[in-house]
Structures are given as structure tokens and as C-alpha cells.
PDB file of C-alpha atoms in Angstrom:
ATOM      1  CA  UNK A   1      19.433  23.705   3.121  1.00  0.00           C
ATOM      2  CA  UNK A   2      21.925  22.528   0.502  1.00  0.00           C
ATOM      3  CA  UNK A   3      20.167  20.999  -2.509  1.00  0.00           C
ATOM      4  CA  UNK A   4      21.847  18.817  -5.098  1.00  0.00           C
ATOM      5  CA  UNK A   5      20.556  17.812  -8.530  1.00  0.00           C
ATOM      6  CA  UNK A   6      22.672  14.657  -8.220  1.00  0.00           C
ATOM      7  CA  UNK A   7      20.217  13.235  -5.656  1.00  0.00           C
ATOM      8  CA  UNK A   8      17.051  11.522  -6.871  1.00  0.00           C
ATOM      9  CA  UNK A   9      14.179  10.719  -4.512  1.00  0.00           C
ATOM     10  CA  UNK A  10      11.261   8.380  -5.220  1.00  0.00           C
ATOM     11  CA  UNK A  11       8.452   9.300  -4.601  1.00  0.00           C
ATOM     12  CA  UNK A  12       9.447  12.667  -6.012  1.00  0.00           C
ATOM     13  CA  UNK A  13       9.833  15.703  -3.753  1.00  0.00           C
ATOM     14  CA  UNK A  14       6.658  17.793  -3.871  1.00  0.00           C
ATOM     15  CA  UNK A  15       4.481  14.776  -4.739  1.00  0.00           C
ATOM     16  CA  UNK A  16       1.182  14.324  -2.889  1.00  0.00           C
ATOM     17  CA  UNK A  17       0.017  10.815  -2.061  1.00  0.00           C
ATOM     18  CA  UNK A  18      -3.143   9.317  -0.574  1.00  0.00           C
ATOM     19  CA  UNK A  19      -2.818   6.072   1.373  1.00  0.00           C
ATOM     20  CA  UNK A  20      -4.853   4.168   3.922  1.00  0.00           C
ATOM     21  CA  UNK A  21      -3.926   3.021   7.409  1.00  0.00           C
ATOM     22  CA  UNK A  22      -2.214  -0.358   7.076  1.00  0.00           C
ATOM     23  CA  UNK A  23      -0.498   0.526   3.786  1.00  0.00           C
ATOM     24  CA  UNK A  24       3.253   0.916   3.441  1.00  0.00           C
ATOM     25  CA  UNK A  25       5.198   3.511   1.495  1.00  0.00           C
ATOM     26  CA  UNK A  26       8.736   2.938   0.206  1.00  0.00           C
ATOM     27  CA  UNK A  27      11.229   5.758  -0.263  1.00  0.00           C
ATOM     28  CA  UNK A  28      14.319   5.492  -2.475  1.00  0.00           C
ATOM     29  CA  UNK A  29      17.335   7.792  -2.588  1.00  0.00           C
ATOM     30  CA  UNK A  30      19.779   7.490  -5.502  1.00  0.00           C
ATOM     31  CA  UNK A  31      23.161   9.234  -5.526  1.00  0.00           C
ATOM     32  CA  UNK A  32      26.325   8.825  -7.629  1.00  0.00           C
ATOM     33  CA  UNK A  33      28.010   5.500  -6.849  1.00  0.00           C
ATOM     34  CA  UNK A  34      31.240   7.294  -5.937  1.00  0.00           C
ATOM     35  CA  UNK A  35      29.640   9.060  -2.968  1.00  0.00           C
ATOM     36  CA  UNK A  36      30.409   7.673   0.469  1.00  0.00           C
ATOM     37  CA  UNK A  37      28.019   8.255   3.327  1.00  0.00           C
ATOM     38  CA  UNK A  38      24.502   7.473   4.501  1.00  0.00           C
ATOM     39  CA  UNK A  39      20.999   8.300   3.229  1.00  0.00           C
ATOM     40  CA  UNK A  40      18.284   9.271   5.703  1.00  0.00           C
ATOM     41  CA  UNK A  41      14.565   9.967   5.635  1.00  0.00           C
ATOM     42  CA  UNK A  42      13.349  12.944   7.638  1.00  0.00           C
ATOM     43  CA  UNK A  43       9.620  12.573   8.296  1.00  0.00           C
ATOM     44  CA  UNK A  44       6.682  13.222  10.592  1.00  0.00           C
ATOM     45  CA  UNK A  45       5.168   9.784   9.797  1.00  0.00           C
ATOM     46  CA  UNK A  46       4.209   7.934  12.963  1.00  0.00           C
ATOM     47  CA  UNK A  47       3.934  11.100  15.050  1.00  0.00           C
ATOM     48  CA  UNK A  48       0.300  12.030  14.398  1.00  0.00           C
ATOM     49  CA  UNK A  49      -0.317  13.153  17.965  1.00  0.00           C
ATOM     50  CA  UNK A  50       2.588  15.599  17.852  1.00  0.00           C
ATOM     51  CA  UNK A  51       1.510  16.901  14.414  1.00  0.00           C
ATOM     52  CA  UNK A  52      -2.040  17.566  15.669  1.00  0.00           C
ATOM     53  CA  UNK A  53      -0.759  19.204  18.846  1.00  0.00           C
ATOM     54  CA  UNK A  54       1.322  21.672  16.830  1.00  0.00           C
ATOM     55  CA  UNK A  55      -1.619  22.495  14.543  1.00  0.00           C
ATOM     56  CA  UNK A  56      -3.855  23.188  17.558  1.00  0.00           C
ATOM     57  CA  UNK A  57      -1.186  25.333  19.241  1.00  0.00           C
ATOM     58  CA  UNK A  58      -0.750  27.334  16.042  1.00  0.00           C
ATOM     59  CA  UNK A  59      -4.505  27.988  15.785  1.00  0.00           C
ATOM     60  CA  UNK A  60      -5.372  28.432  19.469  1.00  0.00           C
ATOM     61  CA  UNK A  61      -2.226  30.154  20.746  1.00  0.00           C
ATOM     62  CA  UNK A  62      -0.730  31.627  17.555  1.00  0.00           C
ATOM     63  CA  UNK A  63       2.494  29.680  18.222  1.00  0.00           C
ATOM     64  CA  UNK A  64       4.835  28.987  15.337  1.00  0.00           C
ATOM     65  CA  UNK A  65       5.179  25.239  14.704  1.00  0.00           C
ATOM     66  CA  UNK A  66       8.551  24.024  15.949  1.00  0.00           C
ATOM     67  CA  UNK A  67       8.644  20.763  14.012  1.00  0.00           C
ATOM     68  CA  UNK A  68       8.711  18.542  17.102  1.00  0.00           C
ATOM     69  CA  UNK A  69       7.111  15.741  15.094  1.00  0.00           C
ATOM     70  CA  UNK A  70      10.067  15.392  12.684  1.00  0.00           C
ATOM     71  CA  UNK A  71      12.720  12.721  13.125  1.00  0.00           C
ATOM     72  CA  UNK A  72      15.353  10.990  10.993  1.00  0.00           C
ATOM     73  CA  UNK A  73      15.381   7.304  10.014  1.00  0.00           C
ATOM     74  CA  UNK A  74      18.481   5.713   8.400  1.00  0.00           C
ATOM     75  CA  UNK A  75      17.838   4.168   4.996  1.00  0.00           C
ATOM     76  CA  UNK A  76      19.196   0.762   3.976  1.00  0.00           C
ATOM     77  CA  UNK A  77      21.771   0.468   1.176  1.00  0.00           C
ATOM     78  CA  UNK A  78      20.248  -1.648  -1.604  1.00  0.00           C
ATOM     79  CA  UNK A  79      23.307  -1.337  -3.840  1.00  0.00           C
ATOM     80  CA  UNK A  80      26.043   1.231  -4.377  1.00  0.00           C
ATOM     81  CA  UNK A  81      24.401   4.649  -4.588  1.00  0.00           C
ATOM     82  CA  UNK A  82      20.877   3.321  -3.950  1.00  0.00           C
ATOM     83  CA  UNK A  83      19.151   3.467  -0.553  1.00  0.00           C
ATOM     84  CA  UNK A  84      15.665   2.371   0.412  1.00  0.00           C
ATOM     85  CA  UNK A  85      13.269   2.500   3.365  1.00  0.00           C
ATOM     86  CA  UNK A  86       9.749   1.107   3.734  1.00  0.00           C
ATOM     87  CA  UNK A  87       7.542   2.787   6.345  1.00  0.00           C
ATOM     88  CA  UNK A  88       4.296   1.311   7.709  1.00  0.00           C
ATOM     89  CA  UNK A  89       1.429   3.801   7.786  1.00  0.00           C
ATOM     90  CA  UNK A  90      -0.238   3.101  11.113  1.00  0.00           C
ATOM     91  CA  UNK A  91      -1.850   6.464  11.886  1.00  0.00           C
ATOM     92  CA  UNK A  92      -4.453   8.609  10.167  1.00  0.00           C
ATOM     93  CA  UNK A  93      -3.460  12.170   9.318  1.00  0.00           C
ATOM     94  CA  UNK A  94      -1.365  14.483   7.145  1.00  0.00           C
ATOM     95  CA  UNK A  95       2.364  13.814   7.130  1.00  0.00           C
ATOM     96  CA  UNK A  96       5.419  14.924   5.201  1.00  0.00           C
ATOM     97  CA  UNK A  97       8.754  13.331   4.372  1.00  0.00           C
ATOM     98  CA  UNK A  98      11.959  14.037   2.481  1.00  0.00           C
ATOM     99  CA  UNK A  99      15.138  12.061   2.036  1.00  0.00           C
ATOM    100  CA  UNK A 100      18.654  13.442   2.268  1.00  0.00           C
ATOM    101  CA  UNK A 101      22.231  12.235   1.960  1.00  0.00           C
ATOM    102  CA  UNK A 102      24.938  12.837   4.556  1.00  0.00           C
ATOM    103  CA  UNK A 103      28.414  12.598   3.072  1.00  0.00           C
ATOM    104  CA  UNK A 104      31.082  10.930   5.201  1.00  0.00           C
ATOM    105  CA  UNK A 105      33.296  14.040   5.098  1.00  0.00           C
ATOM    106  CA  UNK A 106      30.570  16.650   5.689  1.00  0.00           C
ATOM    107  CA  UNK A 107      28.213  17.702   8.467  1.00  0.00           C
ATOM    108  CA  UNK A 108      25.799  19.376   6.019  1.00  0.00           C
ATOM    109  CA  UNK A 109      23.046  17.159   4.589  1.00  0.00           C
ATOM    110  CA  UNK A 110      22.434  17.247   0.846  1.00  0.00           C
ATOM    111  CA  UNK A 111      18.763  17.376  -0.143  1.00  0.00           C
ATOM    112  CA  UNK A 112      17.081  16.562  -3.458  1.00  0.00           C
ATOM    113  CA  UNK A 113      15.574  19.699  -5.045  1.00  0.00           C
ATOM    114  CA  UNK A 114      11.898  20.367  -4.327  1.00  0.00           C
ATOM    115  CA  UNK A 115       9.393  20.471  -1.521  1.00  0.00           C
ATOM    116  CA  UNK A 116       8.554  17.750   0.996  1.00  0.00           C
ATOM    117  CA  UNK A 117       6.528  14.754  -0.156  1.00  0.00           C
ATOM    118  CA  UNK A 118       3.031  15.020   1.341  1.00  0.00           C
ATOM    119  CA  UNK A 119       1.376  11.804   2.536  1.00  0.00           C
ATOM    120  CA  UNK A 120      -2.261  11.795   3.582  1.00  0.00           C
ATOM    121  CA  UNK A 121      -3.347   8.661   5.419  1.00  0.00           C
ATOM    122  CA  UNK A 122      -7.076   7.910   5.558  1.00  0.00           C
ATOM    123  CA  UNK A 123      -8.840   5.345   7.786  1.00  0.00           C
ATOM    124  CA  UNK A 124      -8.650   1.775   6.456  1.00  0.00           C
ATOM    125  CA  UNK A 125     -12.435   1.341   6.503  1.00  0.00           C
ATOM    126  CA  UNK A 126     -12.820   4.081   3.859  1.00  0.00           C
ATOM    127  CA  UNK A 127     -10.572   2.457   1.246  1.00  0.00           C
ATOM    128  CA  UNK A 128     -13.292   0.574  -0.644  1.00  0.00           C
ATOM    129  CA  UNK A 129     -17.037   0.177  -1.218  1.00  0.00           C
ATOM    130  CA  UNK A 130     -17.615   3.913  -0.968  1.00  0.00           C
ATOM    131  CA  UNK A 131     -20.309   4.627  -3.522  1.00  0.00           C
ATOM    132  CA  UNK A 132     -21.642   8.149  -3.033  1.00  0.00           C
ATOM    133  CA  UNK A 133     -25.296   8.817  -3.855  1.00  0.00           C
ATOM    134  CA  UNK A 134     -25.877  12.463  -4.803  1.00  0.00           C
ATOM    135  CA  UNK A 135     -29.401  13.238  -3.621  1.00  0.00           C
ATOM    136  CA  UNK A 136     -31.256  16.234  -5.061  1.00  0.00           C
ATOM    137  CA  UNK A 137     -34.216  16.361  -2.680  1.00  0.00           C
ATOM    138  CA  UNK A 138     -36.389  18.331  -5.162  1.00  0.00           C
ATOM    139  CA  UNK A 139     -36.494  15.332  -7.494  1.00  0.00           C
ATOM    140  CA  UNK A 140     -38.084  12.988  -4.979  1.00  0.00           C
ATOM    141  CA  UNK A 141     -41.763  12.909  -4.110  1.00  0.00           C
ATOM    142  CA  UNK A 142     -44.791  13.039  -6.392  1.00  0.00           C
ATOM    143  CA  UNK A 143     -42.890  13.930  -9.556  1.00  0.00           C
ATOM    144  CA  UNK A 144     -40.066  11.389  -9.156  1.00  0.00           C
ATOM    145  CA  UNK A 145     -41.077   9.402 -12.254  1.00  0.00           C
ATOM    146  CA  UNK A 146     -42.551  12.361 -14.163  1.00  0.00           C
ATOM    147  CA  UNK A 147     -46.083  11.178 -13.364  1.00  0.00           C
ATOM    148  CA  UNK A 148     -47.501  14.635 -12.592  1.00  0.00           C
ATOM    149  CA  UNK A 149     -46.299  16.171 -15.863  1.00  0.00           C
ATOM    150  CA  UNK A 150     -47.779  13.333 -17.867  1.00  0.00           C
ATOM    151  CA  UNK A 151     -51.196  13.509 -16.148  1.00  0.00           C
ATOM    152  CA  UNK A 152     -51.785  17.217 -15.654  1.00  0.00           C
ATOM    153  CA  UNK A 153     -52.958  18.731 -18.962  1.00  0.00           C
ATOM    154  CA  UNK A 154     -52.363  22.312 -17.758  1.00  0.00           C
ATOM    155  CA  UNK A 155     -48.710  21.555 -17.107  1.00  0.00           C
ATOM    156  CA  UNK A 156     -48.471  19.782 -20.447  1.00  0.00           C
ATOM    157  CA  UNK A 157     -49.941  22.708 -22.398  1.00  0.00           C
ATOM    158  CA  UNK A 158     -47.671  25.238 -20.619  1.00  0.00           C
ATOM    159  CA  UNK A 159     -44.682  23.039 -21.340  1.00  0.00           C
ATOM    160  CA  UNK A 160     -45.615  22.846 -25.025  1.00  0.00           C
ATOM    161  CA  UNK A 161     -45.986  26.661 -25.122  1.00  0.00           C
ATOM    162  CA  UNK A 162     -42.340  27.017 -24.054  1.00  0.00           C
ATOM    163  CA  UNK A 163     -42.801  27.792 -20.372  1.00  0.00           C
ATOM    164  CA  UNK A 164     -40.613  26.185 -17.745  1.00  0.00           C
ATOM    165  CA  UNK A 165     -42.826  24.329 -15.316  1.00  0.00           C
ATOM    166  CA  UNK A 166     -41.299  23.515 -11.945  1.00  0.00           C
ATOM    167  CA  UNK A 167     -43.180  20.599 -10.424  1.00  0.00           C
ATOM    168  CA  UNK A 168     -43.832  20.406  -6.683  1.00  0.00           C
ATOM    169  CA  UNK A 169     -40.654  19.756  -4.725  1.00  0.00           C
ATOM    170  CA  UNK A 170     -39.845  16.502  -3.019  1.00  0.00           C
ATOM    171  CA  UNK A 171     -39.211  16.518   0.731  1.00  0.00           C
ATOM    172  CA  UNK A 172     -36.712  14.951   3.112  1.00  0.00           C
ATOM    173  CA  UNK A 173     -39.414  12.435   4.066  1.00  0.00           C
ATOM    174  CA  UNK A 174     -39.681  11.430   0.394  1.00  0.00           C
ATOM    175  CA  UNK A 175     -35.915  10.866   0.305  1.00  0.00           C
ATOM    176  CA  UNK A 176     -36.008   8.891   3.580  1.00  0.00           C
ATOM    177  CA  UNK A 177     -38.587   6.608   1.958  1.00  0.00           C
ATOM    178  CA  UNK A 178     -36.009   5.735  -0.730  1.00  0.00           C
ATOM    179  CA  UNK A 179     -33.073   4.979   1.601  1.00  0.00           C
ATOM    180  CA  UNK A 180     -33.742   1.235   1.735  1.00  0.00           C
ATOM    181  CA  UNK A 181     -33.359   1.146  -2.057  1.00  0.00           C
ATOM    182  CA  UNK A 182     -30.367   3.549  -2.161  1.00  0.00           C
ATOM    183  CA  UNK A 183     -28.431   1.812   0.617  1.00  0.00           C
ATOM    184  CA  UNK A 184     -29.787  -1.739   0.547  1.00  0.00           C
ATOM    185  CA  UNK A 185     -30.216  -2.340  -3.191  1.00  0.00           C
ATOM    186  CA  UNK A 186     -27.744   0.079  -4.827  1.00  0.00           C
ATOM    187  CA  UNK A 187     -25.133  -0.459  -2.105  1.00  0.00           C
ATOM    188  CA  UNK A 188     -24.345   3.231  -1.511  1.00  0.00           C
ATOM    189  CA  UNK A 189     -22.567   3.941   1.781  1.00  0.00           C
ATOM    190  CA  UNK A 190     -22.605   7.731   1.616  1.00  0.00           C
ATOM    191  CA  UNK A 191     -25.568   9.990   0.842  1.00  0.00           C
ATOM    192  CA  UNK A 192     -24.540  13.500  -0.174  1.00  0.00           C
ATOM    193  CA  UNK A 193     -27.284  16.109  -0.064  1.00  0.00           C
ATOM    194  CA  UNK A 194     -27.073  18.774  -2.719  1.00  0.00           C
ATOM    195  CA  UNK A 195     -27.742  22.351  -1.516  1.00  0.00           C
ATOM    196  CA  UNK A 196     -31.245  22.950  -0.218  1.00  0.00           C
ATOM    197  CA  UNK A 197     -33.073  26.140  -1.188  1.00  0.00           C
ATOM    198  CA  UNK A 198     -36.497  27.316  -0.043  1.00  0.00           C
ATOM    199  CA  UNK A 199     -39.164  26.961  -2.740  1.00  0.00           C
TER     200      UNK A 199
END
């Protein structure tokens, strides 16, 4: 692979981007105005099925990926030395892309220095309104509002003497009883349970 510092790619080679299905991503290649030829984008975008198939074959059959999902798309000349291409992101998955320039008098493509640009495409329905509620189950139940510590004099005296008093743990049923508030009132769409340990 012949790399040339005279080629600039936007987004930069090696960059990692997160998008959502339905978005578009625009690539630009800039070369010296005196160069004659054509800019191309080599990418796996739009070939999610082929990408997944190669991953599964690599894991299940120990086959080396052959890059069947890669293909080249010609970029449009915006002005002398500047090429552009906008790609619609229609599939969910992990994809890569990199632009190159093919000089009129050469069969060897010239690549911008750096690694491929990584593009992760998430489902469109996860792009907004995703408040995550971190639930620590221990803190639910009878001691949720600190009521037990305030009432129980034994706990209060131990606490004042410098001991660490662990109140009774909440349960999953206690957390379930709060879901209407967490989801309905707070508007959380995801409940993440912190690690559970036996007490």
C-alpha cells in the first residue's frame, strides 16, 4: 500500500465514529490541484451481512477474513483537487472505510497515511431518550429513606461509636415496586443493575 502525505482525508484515517441508522456520513479527499485522476472510497458500508458472515467464519471455522465485504465507490469532484462522497447508513453494524487516489498514469492507488476510519452504526431507536437508571438493589426496601437508622436507637448508638452499620438489604421485589416511578415518572428507558452479592 503506497501512502502519501499529500493526500488528506476527512474524516481522518484512524478516526472512530458512532452514527445511527438513517444518518449519512460524508467523506472528503483532498490532493494537490495539479494531480490528474480519480478519488475513490473503499468501504464495507452497506455490506453488513457479508461482514457478519466473515466474523462468524473466523470464529467458528478459524478462516482468515478475505475482505469480501469491501468495494470501491467513485467520489465526485467538488473542485480541482477536492473530491467528496456522501454515504447513507442503512444498516446496523461495524464498518470501515478509507479513501484513496488513483492517478491517471498509474495503476497503484495512493492512500492517505493512517488506519481505516471505523464507523459504528447503532439502531435508530437508540439515538435519543436513553436515560439509564443505575439501580443498587441494596438501597431499596426498608432503609430506602434512612428510616430504620433514624428509629432504631441501637443502630444510632453504634453509628455514633464509630461502627459501620449495614442496614438490611433491599430485594428485587423492592426494586420492582419502584419501577413505575423510575420508568413512568423519571422517564428512564434502561435499568442497569449493579453487581449483586450475597449478604
